[in-house]
mmCIF file of C-alpha atoms and ligand atoms in Angstrom:
data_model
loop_
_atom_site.group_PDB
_atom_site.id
_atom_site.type_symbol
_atom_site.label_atom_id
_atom_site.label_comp_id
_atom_site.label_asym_id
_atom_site.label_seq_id
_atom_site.Cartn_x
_atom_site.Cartn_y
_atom_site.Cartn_z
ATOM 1 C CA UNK A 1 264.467 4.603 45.569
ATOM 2 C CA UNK A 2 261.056 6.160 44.360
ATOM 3 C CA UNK A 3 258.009 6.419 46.531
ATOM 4 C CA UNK A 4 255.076 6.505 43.920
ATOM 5 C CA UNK A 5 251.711 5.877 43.544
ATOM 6 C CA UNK A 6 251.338 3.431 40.656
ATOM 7 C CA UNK A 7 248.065 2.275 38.698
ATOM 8 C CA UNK A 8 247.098 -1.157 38.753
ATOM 9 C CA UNK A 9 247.110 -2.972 34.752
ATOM 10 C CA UNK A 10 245.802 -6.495 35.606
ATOM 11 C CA UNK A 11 245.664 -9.078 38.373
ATOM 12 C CA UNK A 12 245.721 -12.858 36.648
ATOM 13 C CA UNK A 13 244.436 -15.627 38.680
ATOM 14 C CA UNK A 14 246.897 -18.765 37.830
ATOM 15 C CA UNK A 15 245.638 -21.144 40.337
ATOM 16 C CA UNK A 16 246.542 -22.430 43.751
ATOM 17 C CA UNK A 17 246.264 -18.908 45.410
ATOM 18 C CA UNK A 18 248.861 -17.419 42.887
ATOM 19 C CA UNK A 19 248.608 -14.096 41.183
ATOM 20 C CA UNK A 20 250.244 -12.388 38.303
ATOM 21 C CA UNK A 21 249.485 -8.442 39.115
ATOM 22 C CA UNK A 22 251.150 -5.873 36.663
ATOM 23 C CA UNK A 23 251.812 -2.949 37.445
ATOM 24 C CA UNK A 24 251.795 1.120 35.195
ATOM 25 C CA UNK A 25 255.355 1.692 36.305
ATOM 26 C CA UNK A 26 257.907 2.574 33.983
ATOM 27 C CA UNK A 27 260.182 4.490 35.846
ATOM 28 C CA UNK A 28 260.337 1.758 38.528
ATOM 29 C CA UNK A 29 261.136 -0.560 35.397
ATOM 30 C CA UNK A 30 264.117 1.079 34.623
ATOM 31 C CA UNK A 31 265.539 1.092 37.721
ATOM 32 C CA UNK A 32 264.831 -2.745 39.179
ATOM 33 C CA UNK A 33 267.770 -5.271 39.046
ATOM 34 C CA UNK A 34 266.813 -9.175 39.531
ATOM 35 C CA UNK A 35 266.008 -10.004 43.025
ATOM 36 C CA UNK A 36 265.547 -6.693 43.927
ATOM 37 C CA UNK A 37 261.926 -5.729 45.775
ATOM 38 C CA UNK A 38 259.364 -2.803 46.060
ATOM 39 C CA UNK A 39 257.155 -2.390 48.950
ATOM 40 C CA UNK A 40 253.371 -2.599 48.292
ATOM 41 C CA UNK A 41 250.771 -0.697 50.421
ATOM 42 C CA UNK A 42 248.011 -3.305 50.138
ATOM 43 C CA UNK A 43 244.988 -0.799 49.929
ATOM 44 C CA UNK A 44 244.295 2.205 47.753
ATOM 45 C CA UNK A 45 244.077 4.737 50.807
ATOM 46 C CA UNK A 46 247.298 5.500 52.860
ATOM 47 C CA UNK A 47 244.811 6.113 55.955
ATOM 48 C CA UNK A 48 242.096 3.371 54.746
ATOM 49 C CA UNK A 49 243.458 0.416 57.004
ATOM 50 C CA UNK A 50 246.640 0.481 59.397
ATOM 51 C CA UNK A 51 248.015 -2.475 57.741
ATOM 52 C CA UNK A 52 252.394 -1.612 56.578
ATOM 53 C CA UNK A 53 253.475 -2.410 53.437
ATOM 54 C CA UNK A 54 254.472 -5.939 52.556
ATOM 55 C CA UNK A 55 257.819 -6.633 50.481
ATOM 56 C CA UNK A 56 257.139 -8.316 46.954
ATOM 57 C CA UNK A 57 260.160 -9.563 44.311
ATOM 58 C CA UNK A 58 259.683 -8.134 40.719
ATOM 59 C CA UNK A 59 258.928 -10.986 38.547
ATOM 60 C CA UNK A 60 259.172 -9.333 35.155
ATOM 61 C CA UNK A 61 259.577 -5.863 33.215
ATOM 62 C CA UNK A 62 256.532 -5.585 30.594
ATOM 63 C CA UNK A 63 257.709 -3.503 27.372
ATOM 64 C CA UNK A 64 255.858 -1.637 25.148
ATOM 65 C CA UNK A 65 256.095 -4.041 21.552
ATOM 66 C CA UNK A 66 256.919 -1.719 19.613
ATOM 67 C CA UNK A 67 259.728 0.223 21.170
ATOM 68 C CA UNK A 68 261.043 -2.803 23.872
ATOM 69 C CA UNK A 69 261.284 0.033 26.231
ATOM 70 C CA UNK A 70 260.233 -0.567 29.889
ATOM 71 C CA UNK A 71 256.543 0.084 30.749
ATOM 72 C CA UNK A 72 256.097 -2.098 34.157
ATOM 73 C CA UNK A 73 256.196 -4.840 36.079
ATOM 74 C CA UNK A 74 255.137 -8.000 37.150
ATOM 75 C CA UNK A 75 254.670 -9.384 40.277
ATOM 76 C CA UNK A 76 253.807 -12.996 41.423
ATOM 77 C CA UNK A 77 251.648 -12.751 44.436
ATOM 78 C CA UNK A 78 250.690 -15.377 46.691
ATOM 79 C CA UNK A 79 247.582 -14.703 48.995
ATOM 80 C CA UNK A 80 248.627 -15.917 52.330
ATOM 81 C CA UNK A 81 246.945 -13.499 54.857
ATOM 82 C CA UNK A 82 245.586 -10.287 55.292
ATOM 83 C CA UNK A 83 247.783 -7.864 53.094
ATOM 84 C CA UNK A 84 248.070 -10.095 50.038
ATOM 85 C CA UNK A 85 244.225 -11.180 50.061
ATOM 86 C CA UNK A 86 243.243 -7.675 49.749
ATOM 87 C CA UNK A 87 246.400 -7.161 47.623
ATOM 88 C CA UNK A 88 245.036 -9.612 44.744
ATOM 89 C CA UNK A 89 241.450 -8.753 45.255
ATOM 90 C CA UNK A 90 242.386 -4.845 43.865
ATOM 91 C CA UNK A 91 240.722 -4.012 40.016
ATOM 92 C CA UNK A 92 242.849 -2.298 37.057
ATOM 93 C CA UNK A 93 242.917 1.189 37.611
ATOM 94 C CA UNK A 94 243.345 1.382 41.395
ATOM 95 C CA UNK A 95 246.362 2.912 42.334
ATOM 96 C CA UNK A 96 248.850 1.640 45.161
ATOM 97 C CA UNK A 97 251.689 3.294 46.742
ATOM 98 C CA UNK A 98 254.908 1.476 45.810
ATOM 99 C CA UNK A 99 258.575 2.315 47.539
ATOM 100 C CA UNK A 100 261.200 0.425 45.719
ATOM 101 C CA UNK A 101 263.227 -0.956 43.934
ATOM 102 C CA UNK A 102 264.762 -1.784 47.378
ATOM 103 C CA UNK A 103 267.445 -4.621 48.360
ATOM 104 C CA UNK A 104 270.618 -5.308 46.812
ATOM 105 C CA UNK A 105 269.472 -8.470 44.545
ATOM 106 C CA UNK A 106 271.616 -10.652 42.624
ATOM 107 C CA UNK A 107 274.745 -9.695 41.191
ATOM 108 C CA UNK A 108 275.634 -10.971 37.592
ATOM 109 C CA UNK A 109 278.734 -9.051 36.377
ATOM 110 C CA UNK A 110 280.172 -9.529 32.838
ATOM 111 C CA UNK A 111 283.952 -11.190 34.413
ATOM 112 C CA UNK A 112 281.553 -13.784 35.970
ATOM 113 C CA UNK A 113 281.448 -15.708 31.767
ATOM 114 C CA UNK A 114 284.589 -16.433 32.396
ATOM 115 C CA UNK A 115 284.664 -18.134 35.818
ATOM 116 C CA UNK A 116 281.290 -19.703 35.704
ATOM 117 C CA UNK A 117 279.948 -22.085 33.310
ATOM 118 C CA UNK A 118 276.375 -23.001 34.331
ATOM 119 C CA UNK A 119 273.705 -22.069 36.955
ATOM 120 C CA UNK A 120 271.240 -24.002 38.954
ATOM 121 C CA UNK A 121 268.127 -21.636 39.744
ATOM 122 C CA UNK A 122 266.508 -23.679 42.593
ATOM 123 C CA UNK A 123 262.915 -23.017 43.359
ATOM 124 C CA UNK A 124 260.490 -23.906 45.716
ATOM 125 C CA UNK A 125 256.477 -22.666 45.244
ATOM 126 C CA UNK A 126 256.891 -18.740 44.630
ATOM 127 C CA UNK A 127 260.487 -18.709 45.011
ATOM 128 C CA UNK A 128 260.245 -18.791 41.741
ATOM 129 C CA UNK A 129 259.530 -14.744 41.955
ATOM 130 C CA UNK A 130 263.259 -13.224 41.772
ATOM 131 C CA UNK A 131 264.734 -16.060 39.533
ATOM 132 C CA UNK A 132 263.198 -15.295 36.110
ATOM 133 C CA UNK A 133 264.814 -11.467 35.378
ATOM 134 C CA UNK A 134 267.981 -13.711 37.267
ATOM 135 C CA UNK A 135 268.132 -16.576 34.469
ATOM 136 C CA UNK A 136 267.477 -13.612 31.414
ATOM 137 C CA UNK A 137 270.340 -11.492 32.890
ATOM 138 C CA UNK A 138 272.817 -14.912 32.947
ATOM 139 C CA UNK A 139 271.935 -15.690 29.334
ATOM 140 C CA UNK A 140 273.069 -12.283 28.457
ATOM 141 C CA UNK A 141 276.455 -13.178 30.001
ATOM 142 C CA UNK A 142 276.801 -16.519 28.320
ATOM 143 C CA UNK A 143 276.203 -18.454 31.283
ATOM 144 C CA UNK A 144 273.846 -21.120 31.268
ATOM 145 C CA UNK A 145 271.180 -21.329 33.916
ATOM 146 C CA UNK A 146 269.159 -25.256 34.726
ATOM 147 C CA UNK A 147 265.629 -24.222 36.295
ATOM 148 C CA UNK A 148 265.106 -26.856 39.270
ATOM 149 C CA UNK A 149 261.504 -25.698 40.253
ATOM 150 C CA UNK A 150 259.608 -27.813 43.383
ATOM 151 C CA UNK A 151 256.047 -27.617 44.611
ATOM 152 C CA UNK A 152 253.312 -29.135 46.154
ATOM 153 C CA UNK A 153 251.595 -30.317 43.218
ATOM 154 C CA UNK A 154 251.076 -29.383 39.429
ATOM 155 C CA UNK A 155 249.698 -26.094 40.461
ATOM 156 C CA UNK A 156 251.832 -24.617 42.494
ATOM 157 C CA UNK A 157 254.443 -24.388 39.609
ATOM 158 C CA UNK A 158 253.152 -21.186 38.312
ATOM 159 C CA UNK A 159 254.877 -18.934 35.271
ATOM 160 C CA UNK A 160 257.146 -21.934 34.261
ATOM 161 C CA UNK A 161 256.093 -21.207 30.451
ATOM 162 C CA UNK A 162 258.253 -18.361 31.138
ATOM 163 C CA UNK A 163 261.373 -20.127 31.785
ATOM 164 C CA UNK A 164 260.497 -22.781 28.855
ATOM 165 C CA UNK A 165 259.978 -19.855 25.950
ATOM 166 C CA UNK A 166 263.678 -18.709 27.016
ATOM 167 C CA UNK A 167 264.568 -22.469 25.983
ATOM 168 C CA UNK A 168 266.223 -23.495 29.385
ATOM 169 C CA UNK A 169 266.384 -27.020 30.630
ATOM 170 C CA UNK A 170 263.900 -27.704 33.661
ATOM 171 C CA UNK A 171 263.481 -29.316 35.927
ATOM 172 C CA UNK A 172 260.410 -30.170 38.266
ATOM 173 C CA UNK A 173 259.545 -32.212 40.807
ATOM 174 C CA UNK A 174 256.004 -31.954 43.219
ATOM 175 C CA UNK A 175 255.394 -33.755 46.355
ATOM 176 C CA UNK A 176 252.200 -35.332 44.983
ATOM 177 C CA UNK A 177 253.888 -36.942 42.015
ATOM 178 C CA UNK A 178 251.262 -34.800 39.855
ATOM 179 C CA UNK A 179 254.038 -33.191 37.509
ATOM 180 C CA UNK A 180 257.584 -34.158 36.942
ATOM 181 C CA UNK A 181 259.481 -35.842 39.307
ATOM 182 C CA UNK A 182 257.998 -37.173 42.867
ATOM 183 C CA UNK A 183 259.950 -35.940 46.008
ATOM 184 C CA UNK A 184 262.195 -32.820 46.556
ATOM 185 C CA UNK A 185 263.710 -30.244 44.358
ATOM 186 C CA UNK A 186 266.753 -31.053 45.943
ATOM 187 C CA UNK A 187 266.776 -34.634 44.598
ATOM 188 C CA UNK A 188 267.179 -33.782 40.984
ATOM 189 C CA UNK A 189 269.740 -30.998 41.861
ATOM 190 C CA UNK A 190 271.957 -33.450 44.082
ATOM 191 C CA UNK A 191 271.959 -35.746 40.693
ATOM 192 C CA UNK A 192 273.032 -32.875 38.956
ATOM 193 C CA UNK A 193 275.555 -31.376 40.938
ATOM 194 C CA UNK A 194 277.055 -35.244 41.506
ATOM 195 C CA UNK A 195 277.506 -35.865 37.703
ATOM 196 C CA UNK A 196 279.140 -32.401 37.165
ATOM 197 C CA UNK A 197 281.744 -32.150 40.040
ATOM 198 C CA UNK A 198 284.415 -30.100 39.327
ATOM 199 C CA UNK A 199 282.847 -27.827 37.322
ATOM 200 C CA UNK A 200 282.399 -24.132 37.257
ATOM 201 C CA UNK A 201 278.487 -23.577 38.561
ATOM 202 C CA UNK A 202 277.224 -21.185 40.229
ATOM 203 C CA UNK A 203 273.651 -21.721 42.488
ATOM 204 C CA UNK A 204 271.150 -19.537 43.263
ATOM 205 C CA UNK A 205 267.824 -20.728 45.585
ATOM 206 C CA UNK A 206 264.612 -18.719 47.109
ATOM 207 C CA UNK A 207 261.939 -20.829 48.764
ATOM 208 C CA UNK A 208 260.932 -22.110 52.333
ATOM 209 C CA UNK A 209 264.074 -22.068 54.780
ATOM 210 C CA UNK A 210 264.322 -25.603 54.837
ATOM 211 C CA UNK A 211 265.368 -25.726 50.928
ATOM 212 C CA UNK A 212 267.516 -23.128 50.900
ATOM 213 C CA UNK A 213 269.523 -24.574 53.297
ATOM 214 C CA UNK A 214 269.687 -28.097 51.986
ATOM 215 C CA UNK A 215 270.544 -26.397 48.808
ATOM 216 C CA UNK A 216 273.235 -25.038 50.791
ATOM 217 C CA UNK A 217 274.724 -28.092 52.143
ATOM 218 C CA UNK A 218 274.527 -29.550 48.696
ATOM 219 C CA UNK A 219 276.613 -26.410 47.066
ATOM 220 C CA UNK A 220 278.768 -26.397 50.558
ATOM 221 C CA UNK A 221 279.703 -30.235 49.415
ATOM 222 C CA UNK A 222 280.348 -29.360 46.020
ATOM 223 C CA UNK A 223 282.700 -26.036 46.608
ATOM 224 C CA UNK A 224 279.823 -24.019 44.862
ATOM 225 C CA UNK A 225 278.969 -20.593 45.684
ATOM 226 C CA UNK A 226 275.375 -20.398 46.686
ATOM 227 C CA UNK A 227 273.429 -17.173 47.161
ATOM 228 C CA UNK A 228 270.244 -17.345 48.243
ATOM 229 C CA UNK A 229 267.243 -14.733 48.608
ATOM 230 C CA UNK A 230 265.607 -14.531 52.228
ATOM 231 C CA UNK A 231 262.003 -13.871 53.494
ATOM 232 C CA UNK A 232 261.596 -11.915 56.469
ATOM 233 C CA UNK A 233 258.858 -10.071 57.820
ATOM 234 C CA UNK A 234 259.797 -6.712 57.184
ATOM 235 C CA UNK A 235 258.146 -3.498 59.418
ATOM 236 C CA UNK A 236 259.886 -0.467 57.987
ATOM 237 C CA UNK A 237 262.051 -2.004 55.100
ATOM 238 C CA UNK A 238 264.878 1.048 55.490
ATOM 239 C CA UNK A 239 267.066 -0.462 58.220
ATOM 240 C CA UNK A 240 266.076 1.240 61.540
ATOM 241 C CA UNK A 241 263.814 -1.247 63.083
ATOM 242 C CA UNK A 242 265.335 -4.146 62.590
ATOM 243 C CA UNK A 243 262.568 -6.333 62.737
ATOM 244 C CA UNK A 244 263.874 -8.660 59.377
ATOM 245 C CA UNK A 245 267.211 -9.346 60.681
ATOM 246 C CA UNK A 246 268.947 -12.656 59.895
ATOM 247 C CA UNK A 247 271.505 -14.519 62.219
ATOM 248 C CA UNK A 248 274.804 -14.924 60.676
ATOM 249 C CA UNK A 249 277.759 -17.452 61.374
ATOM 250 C CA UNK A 250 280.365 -15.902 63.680
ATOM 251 C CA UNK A 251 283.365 -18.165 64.560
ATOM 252 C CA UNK A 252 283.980 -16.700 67.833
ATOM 253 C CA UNK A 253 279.637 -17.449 68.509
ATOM 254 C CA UNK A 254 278.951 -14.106 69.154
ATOM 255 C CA UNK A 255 275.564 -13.034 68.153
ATOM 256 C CA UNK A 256 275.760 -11.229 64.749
ATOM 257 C CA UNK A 257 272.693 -10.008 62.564
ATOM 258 C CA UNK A 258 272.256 -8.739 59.045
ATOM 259 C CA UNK A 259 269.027 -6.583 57.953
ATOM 260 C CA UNK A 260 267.468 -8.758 54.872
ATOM 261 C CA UNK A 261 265.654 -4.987 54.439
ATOM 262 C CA UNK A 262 269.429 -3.405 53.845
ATOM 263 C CA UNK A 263 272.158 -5.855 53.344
ATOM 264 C CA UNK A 264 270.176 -8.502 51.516
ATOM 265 C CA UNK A 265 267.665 -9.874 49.970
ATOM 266 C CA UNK A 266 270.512 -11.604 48.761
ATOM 267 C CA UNK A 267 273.048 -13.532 50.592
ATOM 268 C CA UNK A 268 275.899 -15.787 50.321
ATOM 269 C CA UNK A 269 274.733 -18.962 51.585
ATOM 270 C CA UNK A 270 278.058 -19.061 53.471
ATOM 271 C CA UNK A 271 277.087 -16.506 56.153
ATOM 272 C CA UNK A 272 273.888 -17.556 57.678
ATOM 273 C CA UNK A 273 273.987 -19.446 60.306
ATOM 274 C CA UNK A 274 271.108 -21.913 59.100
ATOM 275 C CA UNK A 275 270.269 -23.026 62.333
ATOM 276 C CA UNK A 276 268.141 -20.093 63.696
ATOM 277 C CA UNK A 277 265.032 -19.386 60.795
ATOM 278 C CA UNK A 278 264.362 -15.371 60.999
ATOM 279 C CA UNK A 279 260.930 -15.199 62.679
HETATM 280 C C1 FAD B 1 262.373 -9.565 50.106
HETATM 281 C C2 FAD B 1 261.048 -10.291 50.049
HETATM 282 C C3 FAD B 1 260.488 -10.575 48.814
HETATM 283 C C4 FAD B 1 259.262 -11.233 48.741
HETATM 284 N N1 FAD B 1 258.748 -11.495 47.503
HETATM 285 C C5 FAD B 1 257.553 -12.103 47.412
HETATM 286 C C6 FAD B 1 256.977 -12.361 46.114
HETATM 287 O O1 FAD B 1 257.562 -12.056 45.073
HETATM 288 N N2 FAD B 1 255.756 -12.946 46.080
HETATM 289 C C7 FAD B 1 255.073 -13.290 47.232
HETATM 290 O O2 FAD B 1 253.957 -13.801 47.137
HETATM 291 N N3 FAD B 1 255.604 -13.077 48.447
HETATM 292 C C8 FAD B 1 256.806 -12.479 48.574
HETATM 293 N N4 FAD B 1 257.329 -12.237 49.819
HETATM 294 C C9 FAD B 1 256.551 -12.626 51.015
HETATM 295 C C10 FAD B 1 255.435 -11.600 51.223
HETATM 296 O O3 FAD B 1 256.002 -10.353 51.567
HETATM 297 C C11 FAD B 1 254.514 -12.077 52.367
HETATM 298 O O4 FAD B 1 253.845 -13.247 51.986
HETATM 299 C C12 FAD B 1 253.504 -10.997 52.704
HETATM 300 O O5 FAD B 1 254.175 -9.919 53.338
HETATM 301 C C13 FAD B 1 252.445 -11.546 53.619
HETATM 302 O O6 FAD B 1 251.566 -10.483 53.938
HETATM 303 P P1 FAD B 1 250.094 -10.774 54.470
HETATM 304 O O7 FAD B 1 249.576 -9.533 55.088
HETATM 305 O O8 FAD B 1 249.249 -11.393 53.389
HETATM 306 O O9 FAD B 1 250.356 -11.899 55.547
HETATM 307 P P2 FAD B 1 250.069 -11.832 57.099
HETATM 308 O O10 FAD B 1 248.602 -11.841 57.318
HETATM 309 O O11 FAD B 1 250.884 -10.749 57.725
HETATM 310 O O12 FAD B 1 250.708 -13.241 57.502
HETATM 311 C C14 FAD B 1 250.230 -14.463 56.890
HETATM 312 C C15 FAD B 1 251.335 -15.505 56.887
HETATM 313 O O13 FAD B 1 252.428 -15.077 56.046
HETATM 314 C C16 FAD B 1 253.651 -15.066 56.794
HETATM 315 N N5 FAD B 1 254.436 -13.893 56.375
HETATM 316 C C17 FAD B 1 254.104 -12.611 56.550
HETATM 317 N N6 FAD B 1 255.051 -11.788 56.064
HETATM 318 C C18 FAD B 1 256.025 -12.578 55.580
HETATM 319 C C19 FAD B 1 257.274 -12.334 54.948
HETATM 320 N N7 FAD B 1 257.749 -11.102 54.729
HETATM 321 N N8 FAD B 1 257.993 -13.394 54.568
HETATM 322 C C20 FAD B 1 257.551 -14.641 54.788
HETATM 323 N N9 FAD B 1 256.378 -14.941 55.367
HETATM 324 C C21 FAD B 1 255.624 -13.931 55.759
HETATM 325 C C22 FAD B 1 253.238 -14.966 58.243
HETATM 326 O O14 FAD B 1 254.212 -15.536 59.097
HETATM 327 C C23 FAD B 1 251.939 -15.752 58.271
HETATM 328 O O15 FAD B 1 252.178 -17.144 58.359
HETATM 329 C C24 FAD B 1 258.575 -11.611 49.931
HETATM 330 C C25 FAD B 1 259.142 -11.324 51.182
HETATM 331 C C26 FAD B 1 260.364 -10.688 51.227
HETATM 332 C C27 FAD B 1 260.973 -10.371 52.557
HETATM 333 S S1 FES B 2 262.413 -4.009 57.957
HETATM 334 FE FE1 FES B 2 263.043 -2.513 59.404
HETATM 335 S S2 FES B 2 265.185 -2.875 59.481
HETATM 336 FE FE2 FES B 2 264.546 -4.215 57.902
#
């Protein structure tokens, strides 16, 4: 894990509160795996505001053209409160203090071609974040990923050119009926799933708690292995105060807790216990 201080390339508005901010920062590039996260300081100056440093997913490694070698990332950043707004509002060439690549993040190993036919990536709003670098390191292994991407409305389903130019099949839905189909991202996916029971397919999901857990019931019906990639507010992000801790299923109902900071963001969907939302 590297604690730098980074320079700032661009921040892109693309609508609905959503931004694209890249990031000078090779050597991070190197290291990150999909769904893994770096912690952002949100102002230039350590001492300038008293404000901790808020997790963010890497979206995408740039690369220089000519060489394809890693020269930074990309990070989609939605401005929800005090961290982020000042977060987005920060001009190329300001420098942030970045501690990462942090989190264990999905694991796609080269024996899982042989066991698993297909994915469903299952987004909701900027979920989307850890599942990009996720669907490009499955189509290395042969494996097939289906984008299922939900929103609000047309705008809220940012960077899905992304998934298109990699020539995956998509699928959107919005609650406003403004793009793709009307309703839930689970509706599609539960069509999906139906028509292909029986077969080998893995799912992944990140988005509010409410659709990672229905996409958890839907895998849990079809035998599927589901991992899924929390959000919890995180204080110190290296295990000791265990302020983003998630509670887990214990058959004997004891009260058991994993650190999303340590042992996820990643989890098998099988272990949470989907009742109690980590505040
Ligand atoms: C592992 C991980 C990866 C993440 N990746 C991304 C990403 O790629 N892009 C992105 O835009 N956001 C991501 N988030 C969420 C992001 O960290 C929060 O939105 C951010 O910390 C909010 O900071 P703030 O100061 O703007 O909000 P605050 O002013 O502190 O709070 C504003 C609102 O945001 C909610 N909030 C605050 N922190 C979190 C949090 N950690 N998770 C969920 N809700 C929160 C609060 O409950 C409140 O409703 C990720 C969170 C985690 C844990
Ligand atoms: S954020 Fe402190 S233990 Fe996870």
């Amino acid at each position: 894990m590297l604690d730098r201080k980074v320079k700032i390339k661009s921040v892109r508005d693309l609508g609905s509160n959503n931004y694209l901010l890249t990031l000078n920062a090779a050597e991070q590039a190197r290291l990150i795996r999909p769904g893994q996260f770096f912690m952002l300081k949100c102002v230039e100056e350590v001492d300038e505001n008293p404000l901790l440093r808020r997790p963010f997913t890497v979206f995408n490694i740039c690369r220089h053209a000519r060489s394809g070698r890693p020269a930074g990332l990309e990070l989609l950043i939605k401005d929800v409160g005090t961290g982020t707004r000042k977060l987005v509002r920060m001009k190329p060439g300001q420098i942030i203090h970045c501690l990462g690549p942090q989190g264990n993040g999905f694991k796609v190993s080269a024996e899982m071609k042989n066991r698993v036919e297909m994915a469903c990536l299952v987004a909701g709003g900027v979920g989307i974040a850890p599942l990009y670098m996720l669907a490009q390191d499955l189509m290395r292994q042969n494996i097939k990923p289906v984008l299922f991407y939900g929103g609000a409305g047309a705008s809220d389903l940012v960077l899905r050119e992304y998934f298109e130019k990699l020539g995956m099949d998509t699928n959107y839905t919005t609650m406003d009926g403004s793009f793709g189909e009307r309703g839930l991202v689970t509706e599609p996916l539960a069509r999906f799933l139906h028509k292909r029971a029986h077969r080998n397919i893995r799912v992944y999901a990140c988005g509010p708690w409410g659709m990672m857990q229905a996409v958890h019931k839907l895998s849990e019906r079809g035998k599927l292995q589901c991992d899924v990639s929390l959000e919890a507010r995180m204080g110190c992000s290296l295990g000791a105060c265990l302020g983003c801790v998630v509670r887990i299923k214990d058959p004997h109902g004891e009260d058991r807790y994993l650190r999303v900071c340590q042992e996820g963001p990643v989890f098998d969907s099988r272990l949470i216990d989907w009742e109690t939302e980590p505040v």
